[in-house]
Amino acid sequence: MKLNDLSSLMARREDGGLSYDRFRADPALASLHWPDDVLEQFLFDHGDNAAFVYDYGSIDLDEVRWRLETIQAADFVGMPTGASDAGCIESYAESPVHWVKVRRPEVGRHWEEHGTWLRPPVLIDRRLLDPSDSGLQVVEGRTRVGVLRGRLREGLHVASHQQAWVGHA
Protein backbone atom coordinates (compact mmCIF):
# COMPACT_ATOMS: atom_id res chain seq x y z
CA MET A 1 0.00 0.00 0.00
CA LYS A 2 1.25 3.47 -0.91
CA LEU A 3 0.06 6.95 0.06
CA ASN A 4 -1.98 7.32 -3.12
CA ASP A 5 -3.88 4.13 -2.26
CA LEU A 6 -5.32 6.00 0.72
CA SER A 7 -6.73 8.90 -1.30
CA SER A 8 -10.40 8.10 -0.55
CA LEU A 9 -9.65 7.85 3.18
CA MET A 10 -7.73 11.13 3.00
CA ALA A 11 -10.61 12.80 1.16
CA ARG A 12 -13.00 11.81 3.96
CA ARG A 13 -10.57 13.17 6.53
CA GLU A 14 -10.14 16.37 4.54
CA ASP A 15 -13.91 16.89 4.40
CA GLY A 16 -13.80 17.17 8.20
CA GLY A 17 -16.00 14.18 8.78
CA LEU A 18 -13.29 11.90 10.04
CA SER A 19 -11.77 12.37 13.48
CA TYR A 20 -8.40 10.79 14.21
CA ASP A 21 -10.11 8.00 16.21
CA ARG A 22 -12.34 7.13 13.25
CA PHE A 23 -9.42 7.52 10.84
CA ARG A 24 -7.18 5.07 12.70
CA ALA A 25 -10.00 2.52 12.94
CA ASP A 26 -10.29 2.30 9.15
CA PRO A 27 -9.66 -1.29 7.97
CA ALA A 28 -7.20 -0.07 5.33
CA LEU A 29 -4.87 1.05 8.13
CA ALA A 30 -5.33 -1.88 10.50
CA SER A 31 -2.94 -4.09 8.56
CA LEU A 32 -0.11 -1.58 8.97
CA HIS A 33 0.23 -2.10 12.73
CA TRP A 34 1.81 1.34 13.08
CA PRO A 35 2.08 3.06 16.47
CA ASP A 36 -0.65 5.66 16.98
CA ASP A 37 1.87 8.48 17.25
CA VAL A 38 3.37 7.63 13.85
CA LEU A 39 0.00 6.99 12.22
CA GLU A 40 -1.21 10.41 13.32
CA GLN A 41 1.93 12.38 12.42
CA PHE A 42 2.68 10.58 9.15
CA LEU A 43 -0.69 9.69 7.64
CA PHE A 44 -3.42 11.69 9.39
CA ASP A 45 -1.53 14.98 9.44
CA HIS A 46 0.29 14.77 6.09
CA GLY A 47 -0.89 11.79 4.04
CA ASP A 48 -2.54 13.92 1.37
CA ASN A 49 -0.15 16.87 1.31
CA ALA A 50 1.13 17.03 -2.28
CA ALA A 51 4.74 17.76 -1.34
CA PHE A 52 4.69 15.01 1.28
CA VAL A 53 3.25 12.53 -1.23
CA TYR A 54 5.94 13.58 -3.72
CA ASP A 55 8.67 12.86 -1.15
CA TYR A 56 7.25 9.67 0.38
CA GLY A 57 4.71 8.33 -2.13
CA SER A 58 7.05 5.60 -3.35
CA ILE A 59 7.33 3.94 0.06
CA ASP A 60 5.48 0.66 0.49
CA LEU A 61 3.73 1.44 3.78
CA ASP A 62 3.19 -2.26 4.55
CA GLU A 63 6.96 -2.79 4.61
CA VAL A 64 7.76 -0.15 7.24
CA ARG A 65 8.29 -1.23 10.83
CA TRP A 66 8.51 1.49 13.48
CA ARG A 67 10.56 1.58 16.67
CA LEU A 68 10.97 4.29 19.25
CA GLU A 69 14.74 4.75 19.29
CA THR A 70 17.24 6.83 21.23
CA ILE A 71 19.52 8.86 18.98
CA GLN A 72 22.43 11.12 19.84
CA ALA A 73 21.44 14.78 19.56
CA ALA A 74 24.50 15.45 17.38
CA ASP A 75 23.19 12.98 14.78
CA PHE A 76 20.30 15.34 14.01
CA VAL A 77 22.65 18.15 12.94
CA GLY A 78 23.12 17.03 9.33
CA MET A 79 19.98 14.94 8.99
CA PRO A 80 18.01 15.86 5.83
CA THR A 81 14.29 16.02 5.23
CA GLY A 82 12.38 15.40 2.00
CA ALA A 83 13.44 17.24 -1.14
CA SER A 84 10.25 19.32 -1.22
CA ASP A 85 11.13 20.81 2.18
CA ALA A 86 14.88 21.22 1.64
CA GLY A 87 16.18 24.05 3.81
CA CYS A 88 13.20 24.28 6.13
CA ILE A 89 14.94 22.63 9.10
CA GLU A 90 17.73 25.19 8.92
CA SER A 91 15.23 28.04 8.69
CA TYR A 92 13.70 26.86 11.99
CA ALA A 93 17.20 26.46 13.45
CA GLU A 94 17.90 30.16 12.82
CA SER A 95 15.36 31.16 15.50
CA PRO A 96 14.92 28.29 17.97
CA VAL A 97 13.70 30.52 20.80
CA HIS A 98 11.01 32.01 18.56
CA TRP A 99 9.75 28.63 17.35
CA VAL A 100 9.46 27.41 20.93
CA LYS A 101 7.69 30.59 22.08
CA VAL A 102 4.96 30.28 19.42
CA ARG A 103 4.06 26.82 20.72
CA ARG A 104 2.11 25.86 23.82
CA PRO A 105 3.87 26.98 27.05
CA GLU A 106 4.64 23.39 28.07
CA VAL A 107 6.83 23.01 24.96
CA GLY A 108 9.21 25.71 26.21
CA ARG A 109 9.20 24.35 29.75
CA HIS A 110 10.04 20.88 28.45
CA TRP A 111 12.97 22.18 26.39
CA GLU A 112 14.30 24.12 29.39
CA GLU A 113 13.85 21.30 31.91
CA HIS A 114 14.63 18.25 29.78
CA GLY A 115 16.45 19.57 26.70
CA THR A 116 14.15 17.76 24.32
CA TRP A 117 10.81 17.80 22.54
CA LEU A 118 7.49 16.73 24.01
CA ARG A 119 6.62 14.44 21.11
CA PRO A 120 9.19 12.32 19.28
CA PRO A 121 9.57 13.21 15.60
CA VAL A 122 9.21 10.65 12.81
CA LEU A 123 12.32 9.56 10.88
CA ILE A 124 12.92 6.94 8.23
CA ASP A 125 15.85 4.88 7.15
CA ARG A 126 16.79 6.47 3.81
CA ARG A 127 17.10 2.99 2.25
CA LEU A 128 13.29 2.97 2.13
CA LEU A 129 13.56 5.73 -0.48
CA ASP A 130 16.68 4.50 -2.24
CA PRO A 131 18.23 1.11 -1.40
CA SER A 132 21.70 2.47 -2.17
CA ASP A 133 21.34 5.36 0.32
CA SER A 134 22.07 5.32 4.06
CA GLY A 135 21.31 7.25 7.21
CA LEU A 136 18.10 8.69 8.58
CA GLN A 137 15.76 11.35 7.23
CA VAL A 138 13.26 13.60 9.04
CA VAL A 139 9.74 12.82 7.82
CA GLU A 140 7.74 14.79 10.40
CA GLY A 141 9.08 17.05 13.11
CA ARG A 142 11.08 19.48 11.00
CA THR A 143 10.37 22.34 13.43
CA ARG A 144 11.40 20.18 16.40
CA VAL A 145 14.64 19.14 14.72
CA GLY A 146 15.30 22.75 13.68
CA VAL A 147 14.82 23.90 17.26
CA LEU A 148 17.23 21.21 18.44
CA ARG A 149 19.87 22.29 15.88
CA GLY A 150 19.45 25.93 16.79
CA ARG A 151 19.63 25.24 20.52
CA LEU A 152 22.82 23.23 20.00
CA ARG A 153 24.34 26.04 17.96
CA GLU A 154 23.35 28.67 20.54
CA GLY A 155 24.61 26.63 23.48
CA LEU A 156 21.15 26.21 25.02
CA HIS A 157 20.20 23.15 27.06
CA VAL A 158 19.86 20.05 24.85
CA ALA A 159 19.85 16.49 26.17
CA SER A 160 22.67 14.40 24.70
CA HIS A 161 20.18 11.79 23.49
CA GLN A 162 16.75 12.23 21.93
CA GLN A 163 13.89 9.86 21.23
CA ALA A 164 12.43 9.51 17.74
CA TRP A 165 10.21 7.10 15.87
CA VAL A 166 12.32 5.42 13.20
CA GLY A 167 10.86 3.49 10.28
CA HIS A 168 12.94 0.61 8.92
CA ALA A 169 12.32 -1.80 6.06
Coordinates of C-alpha atoms in Angstrom, one line a residue:
M1 CA 0.0 0.0 0.0
K2 CA 1.3 3.5 -0.9
L3 CA 0.1 6.9 0.1
N4 CA -2.0 7.3 -3.1
D5 CA -3.9 4.1 -2.3
L6 CA -5.3 6.0 0.7
S7 CA -6.7 8.9 -1.3
S8 CA -10.4 8.1 -0.6
L9 CA -9.7 7.9 3.2
M10 CA -7.7 11.1 3.0
A11 CA -10.6 12.8 1.2
R12 CA -13.0 11.8 4.0
R13 CA -10.6 13.2 6.5
E14 CA -10.1 16.4 4.5
D15 CA -13.9 16.9 4.4
G16 CA -13.8 17.2 8.2
G17 CA -16.0 14.2 8.8
L18 CA -13.3 11.9 10.0
S19 CA -11.8 12.4 13.5
Y20 CA -8.4 10.8 14.2
D21 CA -10.1 8.0 16.2
R22 CA -12.3 7.1 13.3
F23 CA -9.4 7.5 10.8
R24 CA -7.2 5.1 12.7
A25 CA -10.0 2.5 12.9
D26 CA -10.3 2.3 9.2
P27 CA -9.7 -1.3 8.0
A28 CA -7.2 -0.1 5.3
L29 CA -4.9 1.0 8.1
A30 CA -5.3 -1.9 10.5
S31 CA -2.9 -4.1 8.6
L32 CA -0.1 -1.6 9.0
H33 CA 0.2 -2.1 12.7
W34 CA 1.8 1.3 13.1
P35 CA 2.1 3.1 16.5
D36 CA -0.6 5.7 17.0
D37 CA 1.9 8.5 17.3
V38 CA 3.4 7.6 13.9
L39 CA 0.0 7.0 12.2
E40 CA -1.2 10.4 13.3
Q41 CA 1.9 12.4 12.4
F42 CA 2.7 10.6 9.2
L43 CA -0.7 9.7 7.6
F44 CA -3.4 11.7 9.4
D45 CA -1.5 15.0 9.4
H46 CA 0.3 14.8 6.1
G47 CA -0.9 11.8 4.0
D48 CA -2.5 13.9 1.4
N49 CA -0.1 16.9 1.3
A50 CA 1.1 17.0 -2.3
A51 CA 4.7 17.8 -1.3
F52 CA 4.7 15.0 1.3
V53 CA 3.3 12.5 -1.2
Y54 CA 5.9 13.6 -3.7
D55 CA 8.7 12.9 -1.1
Y56 CA 7.2 9.7 0.4
G57 CA 4.7 8.3 -2.1
S58 CA 7.1 5.6 -3.4
I59 CA 7.3 3.9 0.1
D60 CA 5.5 0.7 0.5
L61 CA 3.7 1.4 3.8
D62 CA 3.2 -2.3 4.5
E63 CA 7.0 -2.8 4.6
V64 CA 7.8 -0.2 7.2
R65 CA 8.3 -1.2 10.8
W66 CA 8.5 1.5 13.5
R67 CA 10.6 1.6 16.7
L68 CA 11.0 4.3 19.3
E69 CA 14.7 4.8 19.3
T70 CA 17.2 6.8 21.2
I71 CA 19.5 8.9 19.0
Q72 CA 22.4 11.1 19.8
A73 CA 21.4 14.8 19.6
A74 CA 24.5 15.5 17.4
D75 CA 23.2 13.0 14.8
F76 CA 20.3 15.3 14.0
V77 CA 22.6 18.1 12.9
G78 CA 23.1 17.0 9.3
M79 CA 20.0 14.9 9.0
P80 CA 18.0 15.9 5.8
T81 CA 14.3 16.0 5.2
G82 CA 12.4 15.4 2.0
A83 CA 13.4 17.2 -1.1
S84 CA 10.3 19.3 -1.2
D85 CA 11.1 20.8 2.2
A86 CA 14.9 21.2 1.6
G87 CA 16.2 24.1 3.8
C88 CA 13.2 24.3 6.1
I89 CA 14.9 22.6 9.1
E90 CA 17.7 25.2 8.9
S91 CA 15.2 28.0 8.7
Y92 CA 13.7 26.9 12.0
A93 CA 17.2 26.5 13.5
E94 CA 17.9 30.2 12.8
S95 CA 15.4 31.2 15.5
P96 CA 14.9 28.3 18.0
V97 CA 13.7 30.5 20.8
H98 CA 11.0 32.0 18.6
W99 CA 9.8 28.6 17.4
V100 CA 9.5 27.4 20.9
K101 CA 7.7 30.6 22.1
V102 CA 5.0 30.3 19.4
R103 CA 4.1 26.8 20.7
R104 CA 2.1 25.9 23.8
P105 CA 3.9 27.0 27.1
E106 CA 4.6 23.4 28.1
V107 CA 6.8 23.0 25.0
G108 CA 9.2 25.7 26.2
R109 CA 9.2 24.4 29.8
H110 CA 10.0 20.9 28.5
W111 CA 13.0 22.2 26.4
E112 CA 14.3 24.1 29.4
E113 CA 13.8 21.3 31.9
H114 CA 14.6 18.2 29.8
G115 CA 16.4 19.6 26.7
T116 CA 14.1 17.8 24.3
W117 CA 10.8 17.8 22.5
L118 CA 7.5 16.7 24.0
R119 CA 6.6 14.4 21.1
P120 CA 9.2 12.3 19.3
P121 CA 9.6 13.2 15.6
V122 CA 9.2 10.7 12.8
L123 CA 12.3 9.6 10.9
I124 CA 12.9 6.9 8.2
D125 CA 15.9 4.9 7.1
R126 CA 16.8 6.5 3.8
R127 CA 17.1 3.0 2.3
L128 CA 13.3 3.0 2.1
L129 CA 13.6 5.7 -0.5
D130 CA 16.7 4.5 -2.2
P131 CA 18.2 1.1 -1.4
S132 CA 21.7 2.5 -2.2
D133 CA 21.3 5.4 0.3
S134 CA 22.1 5.3 4.1
G135 CA 21.3 7.2 7.2
L136 CA 18.1 8.7 8.6
Q137 CA 15.8 11.4 7.2
V138 CA 13.3 13.6 9.0
V139 CA 9.7 12.8 7.8
E140 CA 7.7 14.8 10.4
G141 CA 9.1 17.1 13.1
R142 CA 11.1 19.5 11.0
T143 CA 10.4 22.3 13.4
R144 CA 11.4 20.2 16.4
V145 CA 14.6 19.1 14.7
G146 CA 15.3 22.7 13.7
V147 CA 14.8 23.9 17.3
L148 CA 17.2 21.2 18.4
R149 CA 19.9 22.3 15.9
G150 CA 19.4 25.9 16.8
R151 CA 19.6 25.2 20.5
L152 CA 22.8 23.2 20.0
R153 CA 24.3 26.0 18.0
E154 CA 23.4 28.7 20.5
G155 CA 24.6 26.6 23.5
L156 CA 21.1 26.2 25.0
H157 CA 20.2 23.1 27.1
V158 CA 19.9 20.0 24.9
A159 CA 19.8 16.5 26.2
S160 CA 22.7 14.4 24.7
H161 CA 20.2 11.8 23.5
Q162 CA 16.7 12.2 21.9
Q163 CA 13.9 9.9 21.2
A164 CA 12.4 9.5 17.7
W165 CA 10.2 7.1 15.9
V166 CA 12.3 5.4 13.2
G167 CA 10.9 3.5 10.3
H168 CA 12.9 0.6 8.9
A169 CA 12.3 -1.8 6.1

